């Protein structure tokens, strides 16, 4: 059985869905955070696959930009989570719900 | 030895004969407004950390205002060059940045909201004991991200701009260290923002897969010349891009975060979020959908139609039942996003002109409104319920009058910018034969008017007419000079656009975005 580009696209779509669903149902801020990374890396896989299918180097270079953005998001996101955890150790996303109405 | 050295030289000479790496032309002069904002942020941060004198109250804010002004001034020659019929719009940095009237006007608007936010921040930060340079540096860096987003001619560059804009704002929203609500707002904005940018990026990947490029011009050319028999990937890409933009402009059903984040973030930051982020996000939306995907407008128009209807109606209705003024304004901003979407949905030049006009008026209305709210919030940034506004007309008649002007403008009362803006939007919708949408827009502005009247009534009528006149003394609000200046600028702009809309209408007409290919 030949493994074509479509397989990778489907795999990426599945990873993206897992990430998106995980972000919506998990309550631990760190796990939610990992789900975001999963989504971004699923997109990276899509870009590389398309780049190979189209025989175009542009899609591969995009991945580097996305990796940098993902790293920047990690820094800022962790800083915010640490700031919250200092005040309220062990807080889950359900605890972070003062604002409503 | 010498022979070896000579042969080395020969190799070097051979290498030197190769043509140098082909680097794209950058057009530094045209990027000046952007470079001033980004460079200003970095320089301000560095200088302020090294020079003690910068810690004096007001210096950082004044520097930020100057950087914003310099950026606006730098826009003028670029605007003239673009409007010169012989030269026209052009690209920079190898075709990934498009310099047209649209991007320059968006740059000017974002720089204006930087100025307003900096003026509001000055007293706020000292009042809350969190004074420092960080907020101003982040403000400028975030604005430069917004400018990149608004002038991007390539989807990846737009993504980078979007992230630069958002990541700085996540931090700004969470900046108030002693208010747990502020951190909560930062966290929520961060999670939702990261979620939505993942969707946006996945949309870019799909469009890339379908068209073979991320450049807006190449996408448009490809779609114009090729008929896609199986366009599922492109449709999916368009849908995902729309979801990403929907979150950023806070259109229903992607609006869930807006009230919480607007309420929790420090109020001057909310003013910046509501003005600059909306401008940048709508600029990106118009560039992608109107320019690059224009040939598929029959496919995206119904989706934007639905988003517009939902945003206008749900935003206005939910706003009326709130008791917190910041949340009211958040829902009203959702409703305003719906109005801009009505103009975008028209998909015509007239529609885009109306959208630009609306965004320009909206920047000043909303920054002024949140300016007043930030003053009434007082120390602790907590007095935001409708009750805190009772009797404001007695204790601070000027402030109450200013807020009334902004609220009437948001409601769309004649002689204010809001009226002309709403009129243009509805005219564009009628022109594009979307009669029902125009009707719904009028209905939504009636519902929203109830909301604005509620706040005005709270300020002027203290409720108990039977009791003595001074039964409600009204909140004791101090009005620092910079914040008063910001509110003053916003009022002048709101009234000037309302009384003399012709000038702005001409500018907006010149600012309709165009596709610019590499020369």
Tab-separated table of N, CA and C in Angstrom, chain B residues 239-368:
chain	number	residue	atom	x	y	z
B	239	UNK	N	-13.282	28.934	5.026
B	239	UNK	CA	-14.070	28.841	6.256
B	239	UNK	C	-13.170	29.010	7.475
B	240	UNK	N	-12.002	28.346	7.459
B	240	UNK	CA	-11.107	28.422	8.613
B	240	UNK	C	-10.554	29.836	8.772
B	241	UNK	N	-10.222	30.498	7.651
B	241	UNK	CA	-9.757	31.886	7.734
B	241	UNK	C	-10.834	32.768	8.345
B	242	UNK	N	-12.078	32.518	7.935
B	242	UNK	CA	-13.179	33.341	8.448
B	242	UNK	C	-13.364	33.119	9.946
B	243	UNK	N	-13.173	31.853	10.385
B	243	UNK	CA	-13.262	31.586	11.831
B	243	UNK	C	-12.182	32.380	12.565
B	244	UNK	N	-10.951	32.340	12.027
B	244	UNK	CA	-9.858	33.069	12.664
B	244	UNK	C	-10.153	34.551	12.757
B	245	UNK	N	-10.591	35.137	11.653
B	245	UNK	CA	-10.939	36.567	11.665
B	245	UNK	C	-12.131	36.830	12.568
B	246	UNK	N	-13.090	35.892	12.562
B	246	UNK	CA	-14.290	36.069	13.383
B	246	UNK	C	-13.927	36.242	14.851
B	247	UNK	N	-12.965	35.427	15.318
B	247	UNK	CA	-12.524	35.571	16.702
B	247	UNK	C	-11.900	36.937	16.919
B	248	UNK	N	-11.051	37.361	15.981
B	248	UNK	CA	-10.305	38.605	16.204
B	248	UNK	C	-11.219	39.825	16.168
B	249	UNK	N	-12.212	39.840	15.280
B	249	UNK	CA	-13.095	41.007	15.247
B	249	UNK	C	-14.256	40.822	16.217
B	250	UNK	N	-14.272	39.686	16.919
B	250	UNK	CA	-15.331	39.302	17.862
B	250	UNK	C	-16.712	39.403	17.235
B	251	UNK	N	-16.903	38.578	16.192
B	251	UNK	CA	-18.227	38.439	15.593
B	251	UNK	C	-18.907	37.223	16.213
B	252	UNK	N	-20.229	37.314	16.435
B	252	UNK	CA	-20.975	36.160	16.940
B	252	UNK	C	-20.929	35.101	15.842
B	253	UNK	N	-20.717	33.812	16.085
B	253	UNK	CA	-20.623	33.102	17.368
B	253	UNK	C	-19.210	32.960	17.926
B	254	UNK	N	-18.294	33.819	17.594
B	254	UNK	CA	-16.933	33.688	18.127
B	254	UNK	C	-16.654	34.797	19.144
B	255	UNK	N	-17.701	35.282	19.807
B	255	UNK	CA	-17.546	36.494	20.606
B	255	UNK	C	-17.365	36.186	22.094
B	256	UNK	N	-17.469	34.894	22.493
B	256	UNK	CA	-17.540	34.547	23.914
B	256	UNK	C	-16.518	35.216	24.806
B	257	UNK	N	-15.315	35.425	24.297
B	257	UNK	CA	-14.253	35.973	25.137
B	257	UNK	C	-14.398	37.468	25.356
B	258	UNK	N	-15.050	38.168	24.416
B	258	UNK	CA	-14.981	39.633	24.387
B	258	UNK	C	-15.423	40.297	25.690
B	259	UNK	N	-16.624	39.997	26.210
B	259	UNK	CA	-17.034	40.704	27.417
B	259	UNK	C	-16.085	40.479	28.588
B	260	UNK	N	-15.646	39.227	28.777
B	260	UNK	CA	-14.755	38.933	29.897
B	260	UNK	C	-13.433	39.679	29.765
B	261	UNK	N	-12.857	39.643	28.571
B	261	UNK	CA	-11.541	40.255	28.396
B	261	UNK	C	-11.649	41.779	28.483
B	262	UNK	N	-12.680	42.335	27.866
B	262	UNK	CA	-12.840	43.793	27.922
B	262	UNK	C	-13.053	44.238	29.366
B	263	UNK	N	-13.795	43.431	30.123
B	263	UNK	CA	-14.077	43.822	31.500
B	263	UNK	C	-12.834	43.676	32.381
B	264	UNK	N	-12.091	42.589	32.186
B	264	UNK	CA	-10.984	42.311	33.083
B	264	UNK	C	-9.732	43.119	32.800
B	265	UNK	N	-9.481	43.428	31.535
B	265	UNK	CA	-8.244	44.115	31.194
B	265	UNK	C	-8.259	45.527	31.764
B	266	UNK	N	-7.057	46.094	32.037
B	266	UNK	CA	-6.998	47.503	32.456
B	266	UNK	C	-7.719	48.373	31.410
B	267	UNK	N	-8.536	49.324	31.861
B	267	UNK	CA	-9.433	50.010	30.920
B	267	UNK	C	-8.725	50.711	29.755
B	268	UNK	N	-7.571	51.385	29.970
B	268	UNK	CA	-6.911	51.976	28.787
B	268	UNK	C	-6.484	50.913	27.778
B	269	UNK	N	-6.117	49.721	28.276
B	269	UNK	CA	-5.764	48.636	27.360
B	269	UNK	C	-7.005	48.195	26.584
B	270	UNK	N	-8.147	48.158	27.275
B	270	UNK	CA	-9.390	47.826	26.581
B	270	UNK	C	-9.651	48.830	25.471
B	271	UNK	N	-9.364	50.116	25.750
B	271	UNK	CA	-9.568	51.138	24.725
B	271	UNK	C	-8.724	50.826	23.504
B	272	UNK	N	-7.482	50.403	23.738
B	272	UNK	CA	-6.596	50.073	22.618
B	272	UNK	C	-7.093	48.824	21.895
B	273	UNK	N	-7.493	47.824	22.687
B	273	UNK	CA	-7.990	46.572	22.096
B	273	UNK	C	-9.187	46.839	21.204
B	274	UNK	N	-10.116	47.649	21.724
B	274	UNK	CA	-11.351	47.866	20.983
B	274	UNK	C	-11.104	48.689	19.729
B	275	UNK	N	-10.086	49.553	19.747
B	275	UNK	CA	-9.870	50.382	18.554
B	275	UNK	C	-8.851	49.771	17.605
B	276	UNK	N	-7.602	49.613	18.057
B	276	UNK	CA	-6.546	49.206	17.124
B	276	UNK	C	-6.721	47.769	16.641
B	277	UNK	N	-7.081	46.863	17.563
B	277	UNK	CA	-7.188	45.461	17.153
B	277	UNK	C	-8.315	45.296	16.139
B	278	UNK	N	-9.429	46.014	16.370
B	278	UNK	CA	-10.540	45.919	15.408
B	278	UNK	C	-10.099	46.432	14.045
B	279	UNK	N	-9.391	47.559	14.024
B	279	UNK	CA	-8.946	48.112	12.740
B	279	UNK	C	-8.040	47.113	12.021
B	280	UNK	N	-7.046	46.579	12.748
B	280	UNK	CA	-6.092	45.668	12.111
B	280	UNK	C	-6.800	44.409	11.625
B	281	UNK	N	-7.688	43.855	12.468
B	281	UNK	CA	-8.348	42.603	12.090
B	281	UNK	C	-9.257	42.821	10.888
B	282	UNK	N	-10.010	43.930	10.878
B	282	UNK	CA	-10.889	44.178	9.734
B	282	UNK	C	-10.077	44.493	8.485
B	283	UNK	N	-8.932	45.167	8.659
B	283	UNK	CA	-8.087	45.439	7.498
B	283	UNK	C	-7.620	44.130	6.882
B	284	UNK	N	-7.212	43.182	7.746
B	284	UNK	CA	-6.797	41.875	7.242
B	284	UNK	C	-7.944	41.159	6.558
B	285	UNK	N	-9.100	41.189	7.204
B	285	UNK	CA	-10.286	40.520	6.642
B	285	UNK	C	-10.623	41.067	5.256
B	286	UNK	N	-10.608	42.403	5.138
B	286	UNK	CA	-10.957	43.016	3.848
B	286	UNK	C	-9.912	42.659	2.808
B	287	UNK	N	-8.633	42.693	3.196
B	287	UNK	CA	-7.582	42.360	2.236
B	287	UNK	C	-7.749	40.937	1.716
B	288	UNK	N	-7.960	40.000	2.647
B	288	UNK	CA	-8.007	38.596	2.229
B	288	UNK	C	-9.267	38.314	1.417
B	289	UNK	N	-10.430	38.719	1.947
B	289	UNK	CA	-11.666	38.286	1.302
B	289	UNK	C	-12.034	39.165	0.113
B	290	UNK	N	-11.888	40.479	0.249
B	290	UNK	CA	-12.282	41.367	-0.839
B	290	UNK	C	-11.282	41.295	-1.981
B	291	UNK	N	-9.977	41.270	-1.635
B	291	UNK	CA	-8.972	41.294	-2.699
B	291	UNK	C	-8.630	39.901	-3.224
B	292	UNK	N	-8.115	39.042	-2.313
B	292	UNK	CA	-7.547	37.785	-2.797
B	292	UNK	C	-8.628	36.786	-3.191
B	293	UNK	N	-9.705	36.727	-2.398
B	293	UNK	CA	-10.734	35.724	-2.665
B	293	UNK	C	-11.963	36.347	-3.314
B	294	UNK	N	-11.765	37.508	-3.944
B	294	UNK	CA	-12.895	38.222	-4.543
B	294	UNK	C	-13.651	37.415	-5.574
B	295	UNK	N	-12.919	36.544	-6.305
B	295	UNK	CA	-13.604	35.756	-7.338
B	295	UNK	C	-14.570	34.748	-6.729
B	296	UNK	N	-14.378	34.414	-5.468
B	296	UNK	CA	-15.266	33.458	-4.819
B	296	UNK	C	-16.245	34.154	-3.877
B	297	UNK	N	-16.568	35.426	-4.196
B	297	UNK	CA	-17.398	36.185	-3.260
B	297	UNK	C	-18.772	35.542	-3.090
B	298	UNK	N	-19.258	34.813	-4.118
B	298	UNK	CA	-20.565	34.180	-3.956
B	298	UNK	C	-20.532	33.138	-2.848
B	299	UNK	N	-19.348	32.593	-2.567
B	299	UNK	CA	-19.247	31.571	-1.532
B	299	UNK	C	-19.082	32.159	-0.142
B	300	UNK	N	-18.298	33.257	-0.021
B	300	UNK	CA	-18.100	33.775	1.339
B	300	UNK	C	-19.168	34.780	1.759
B	301	UNK	N	-19.852	35.397	0.799
B	301	UNK	CA	-20.846	36.404	1.199
B	301	UNK	C	-21.918	35.862	2.152
B	302	UNK	N	-22.512	34.680	1.864
B	302	UNK	CA	-23.537	34.198	2.787
B	302	UNK	C	-23.010	34.005	4.204
B	303	UNK	N	-21.758	33.531	4.334
B	303	UNK	CA	-21.200	33.315	5.668
B	303	UNK	C	-21.059	34.646	6.396
B	304	UNK	N	-20.548	35.662	5.703
B	304	UNK	CA	-20.374	36.968	6.357
B	304	UNK	C	-21.748	37.585	6.658
B	305	UNK	N	-22.711	37.340	5.758
B	305	UNK	CA	-24.090	37.785	5.986
B	305	UNK	C	-24.585	37.258	7.338
B	306	UNK	N	-24.409	35.934	7.531
B	306	UNK	CA	-24.888	35.316	8.781
B	306	UNK	C	-24.153	35.895	9.982
B	307	UNK	N	-22.830	36.033	9.883
B	307	UNK	CA	-22.060	36.595	11.001
B	307	UNK	C	-22.545	38.006	11.322
B	308	UNK	N	-22.811	38.793	10.272
B	308	UNK	CA	-23.233	40.182	10.487
B	308	UNK	C	-24.568	40.234	11.211
B	309	UNK	N	-25.535	39.420	10.742
B	309	UNK	CA	-26.865	39.444	11.372
B	309	UNK	C	-26.756	39.040	12.834
B	310	UNK	N	-26.050	37.908	13.079
B	310	UNK	CA	-25.943	37.420	14.458
B	310	UNK	C	-25.249	38.452	15.342
B	311	UNK	N	-24.140	39.033	14.840
B	311	UNK	CA	-23.376	39.964	15.677
B	311	UNK	C	-24.212	41.185	16.031
B	312	UNK	N	-24.891	41.756	15.036
B	312	UNK	CA	-25.656	42.974	15.302
B	312	UNK	C	-26.756	42.712	16.319
B	313	UNK	N	-27.549	41.637	16.074
B	313	UNK	CA	-28.710	41.400	16.931
B	313	UNK	C	-28.272	40.926	18.315
B	314	UNK	N	-27.425	39.905	18.370
B	314	UNK	CA	-27.057	39.343	19.672
B	314	UNK	C	-26.230	40.348	20.463
B	315	UNK	N	-25.294	41.048	19.796
B	315	UNK	CA	-24.507	42.050	20.500
B	315	UNK	C	-25.394	43.101	21.142
B	316	UNK	N	-26.346	43.634	20.369
B	316	UNK	CA	-27.203	44.701	20.898
B	316	UNK	C	-28.103	44.175	22.006
B	317	UNK	N	-28.686	42.973	21.809
B	317	UNK	CA	-29.635	42.466	22.801
B	317	UNK	C	-28.942	42.155	24.116
B	318	UNK	N	-27.795	41.479	24.037
B	318	UNK	CA	-27.102	41.123	25.283
B	318	UNK	C	-26.596	42.356	26.004
B	319	UNK	N	-26.246	43.380	25.237
B	319	UNK	CA	-25.723	44.588	25.867
B	319	UNK	C	-26.773	45.220	26.760
B	320	UNK	N	-28.042	45.170	26.324
B	320	UNK	CA	-29.096	45.872	27.063
B	320	UNK	C	-29.283	45.282	28.458
B	321	UNK	N	-29.074	43.964	28.604
B	321	UNK	CA	-29.367	43.344	29.902
B	321	UNK	C	-28.188	43.390	30.863
B	322	UNK	N	-27.048	43.965	30.457
B	322	UNK	CA	-25.892	44.012	31.359
B	322	UNK	C	-26.059	45.116	32.401
B	323	UNK	N	-25.320	44.976	33.515
B	323	UNK	CA	-25.320	46.053	34.506
B	323	UNK	C	-23.929	46.677	34.628
B	324	UNK	N	-22.928	46.019	34.068
B	324	UNK	CA	-21.570	46.543	34.133
B	324	UNK	C	-21.297	47.324	32.842
B	325	UNK	N	-20.887	48.581	32.984
B	325	UNK	CA	-20.763	49.431	31.799
B	325	UNK	C	-19.676	48.912	30.855
B	326	UNK	N	-18.591	48.365	31.417
B	326	UNK	CA	-17.538	47.832	30.551
B	326	UNK	C	-18.069	46.666	29.712
B	327	UNK	N	-18.879	45.808	30.347
B	327	UNK	CA	-19.459	44.683	29.589
B	327	UNK	C	-20.439	45.198	28.538
B	328	UNK	N	-21.207	46.241	28.916
B	328	UNK	CA	-22.135	46.830	27.936
B	328	UNK	C	-21.378	47.265	26.699
B	329	UNK	N	-20.244	47.965	26.936
B	329	UNK	CA	-19.466	48.463	25.808
B	329	UNK	C	-18.875	47.303	25.014
B	330	UNK	N	-18.529	46.201	25.717
B	330	UNK	CA	-17.992	45.031	25.011
B	330	UNK	C	-19.041	44.475	24.060
B	331	UNK	N	-20.286	44.320	24.574
B	331	UNK	CA	-21.329	43.791	23.696
B	331	UNK	C	-21.646	44.788	22.592
B	332	UNK	N	-21.586	46.065	22.912
B	332	UNK	CA	-21.868	47.036	21.849
B	332	UNK	C	-20.767	46.996	20.793
B	333	UNK	N	-19.527	46.664	21.198
B	333	UNK	CA	-18.466	46.555	20.186
B	333	UNK	C	-18.718	45.345	19.294
B	334	UNK	N	-19.326	44.285	19.859
B	334	UNK	CA	-19.696	43.133	19.024
B	334	UNK	C	-20.720	43.570	17.986
B	335	UNK	N	-21.679	44.382	18.447
B	335	UNK	CA	-22.708	44.872	17.533
B	335	UNK	C	-22.092	45.754	16.443
B	336	UNK	N	-21.124	46.596	16.829
B	336	UNK	CA	-20.453	47.435	15.836
B	336	UNK	C	-19.714	46.575	14.809
B	337	UNK	N	-19.085	45.479	15.289
B	337	UNK	CA	-18.396	44.577	14.357
B	337	UNK	C	-19.383	44.061	13.322
B	338	UNK	N	-20.616	43.783	13.785
B	338	UNK	CA	-21.642	43.340	12.851
B	338	UNK	C	-21.902	44.376	11.768
B	339	UNK	N	-21.925	45.650	12.150
B	339	UNK	CA	-22.176	46.711	11.158
B	339	UNK	C	-21.064	46.756	10.113
B	340	UNK	N	-19.812	46.639	10.578
B	340	UNK	CA	-18.723	46.669	9.604
B	340	UNK	C	-18.840	45.459	8.677
B	341	UNK	N	-19.250	44.309	9.245
B	341	UNK	CA	-19.411	43.115	8.412
B	341	UNK	C	-20.498	43.332	7.358
B	342	UNK	N	-21.541	44.098	7.694
B	342	UNK	CA	-22.575	44.412	6.704
B	342	UNK	C	-21.940	45.104	5.500
B	343	UNK	N	-21.025	46.051	5.800
B	343	UNK	CA	-20.367	46.770	4.704
B	343	UNK	C	-19.453	45.844	3.912
B	344	UNK	N	-18.734	44.944	4.635
B	344	UNK	CA	-17.831	44.020	3.940
B	344	UNK	C	-18.644	43.071	3.064
B	345	UNK	N	-19.808	42.657	3.591
B	345	UNK	CA	-20.636	41.691	2.876
B	345	UNK	C	-21.067	42.225	1.522
B	346	UNK	N	-21.234	43.541	1.411
B	346	UNK	CA	-21.630	44.105	0.126
B	346	UNK	C	-20.618	43.722	-0.958
B	347	UNK	N	-19.346	43.622	-0.577
B	347	UNK	CA	-18.335	43.148	-1.511
B	347	UNK	C	-18.064	44.110	-2.657
B	348	UNK	N	-18.507	45.364	-2.516
B	348	UNK	CA	-18.288	46.350	-3.564
B	348	UNK	C	-17.315	47.411	-3.070
B	349	UNK	N	-16.878	48.264	-3.994
B	349	UNK	CA	-15.991	49.347	-3.601
B	349	UNK	C	-16.704	50.264	-2.610
B	350	UNK	N	-18.000	50.469	-2.854
B	350	UNK	CA	-18.783	51.316	-1.954
B	350	UNK	C	-18.827	50.716	-0.554
B	351	UNK	N	-18.981	49.380	-0.518
B	351	UNK	CA	-19.029	48.693	0.770
B	351	UNK	C	-17.723	48.857	1.527
B	352	UNK	N	-16.604	48.691	0.827
B	352	UNK	CA	-15.316	48.805	1.508
B	352	UNK	C	-15.093	50.238	1.977
B	353	UNK	N	-15.491	51.211	1.153
B	353	UNK	CA	-15.385	52.607	1.590
B	353	UNK	C	-16.185	52.825	2.871
B	354	UNK	N	-17.398	52.260	2.900
B	354	UNK	CA	-18.231	52.416	4.097
B	354	UNK	C	-17.570	51.763	5.303
B	355	UNK	N	-16.944	50.600	5.084
B	355	UNK	CA	-16.277	49.911	6.198
B	355	UNK	C	-15.126	50.755	6.724
B	356	UNK	N	-14.346	51.347	5.807
B	356	UNK	CA	-13.212	52.176	6.242
B	356	UNK	C	-13.720	53.383	7.022
B	357	UNK	N	-14.792	54.004	6.501
B	357	UNK	CA	-15.379	55.159	7.178
B	357	UNK	C	-15.836	54.768	8.588
B	358	UNK	N	-16.515	53.618	8.662
B	358	UNK	CA	-17.049	53.164	9.960
B	358	UNK	C	-15.902	52.942	10.937
B	359	UNK	N	-14.848	52.253	10.475
B	359	UNK	CA	-13.734	51.941	11.381
B	359	UNK	C	-13.075	53.223	11.869
B	360	UNK	N	-12.904	54.204	10.960
B	360	UNK	CA	-12.270	55.459	11.364
B	360	UNK	C	-13.088	56.146	12.447
B	361	UNK	N	-14.412	56.235	12.234
B	361	UNK	CA	-15.224	56.900	13.261
B	361	UNK	C	-15.213	56.091	14.544
B	362	UNK	N	-15.227	54.756	14.385
B	362	UNK	CA	-15.339	53.892	15.554
B	362	UNK	C	-14.129	54.017	16.470
B	363	UNK	N	-12.929	54.148	15.875
B	363	UNK	CA	-11.711	54.261	16.688
B	363	UNK	C	-11.875	55.382	17.721
B	364	UNK	N	-12.350	56.557	17.263
B	364	UNK	CA	-12.432	57.693	18.175
B	364	UNK	C	-13.592	57.550	19.158
B	365	UNK	N	-14.735	57.044	18.652
B	365	UNK	CA	-15.879	56.854	19.559
B	365	UNK	C	-15.513	55.934	20.711
B	366	UNK	N	-14.916	54.782	20.358
B	366	UNK	CA	-14.720	53.754	21.371
B	366	UNK	C	-13.555	54.110	22.283
B	367	UNK	N	-12.490	54.718	21.735
B	367	UNK	CA	-11.379	55.105	22.597
B	367	UNK	C	-11.837	56.173	23.580
B	368	UNK	N	-12.675	57.121	23.109
B	368	UNK	CA	-13.211	58.133	24.011
B	368	UNK	C	-14.092	57.520	25.079
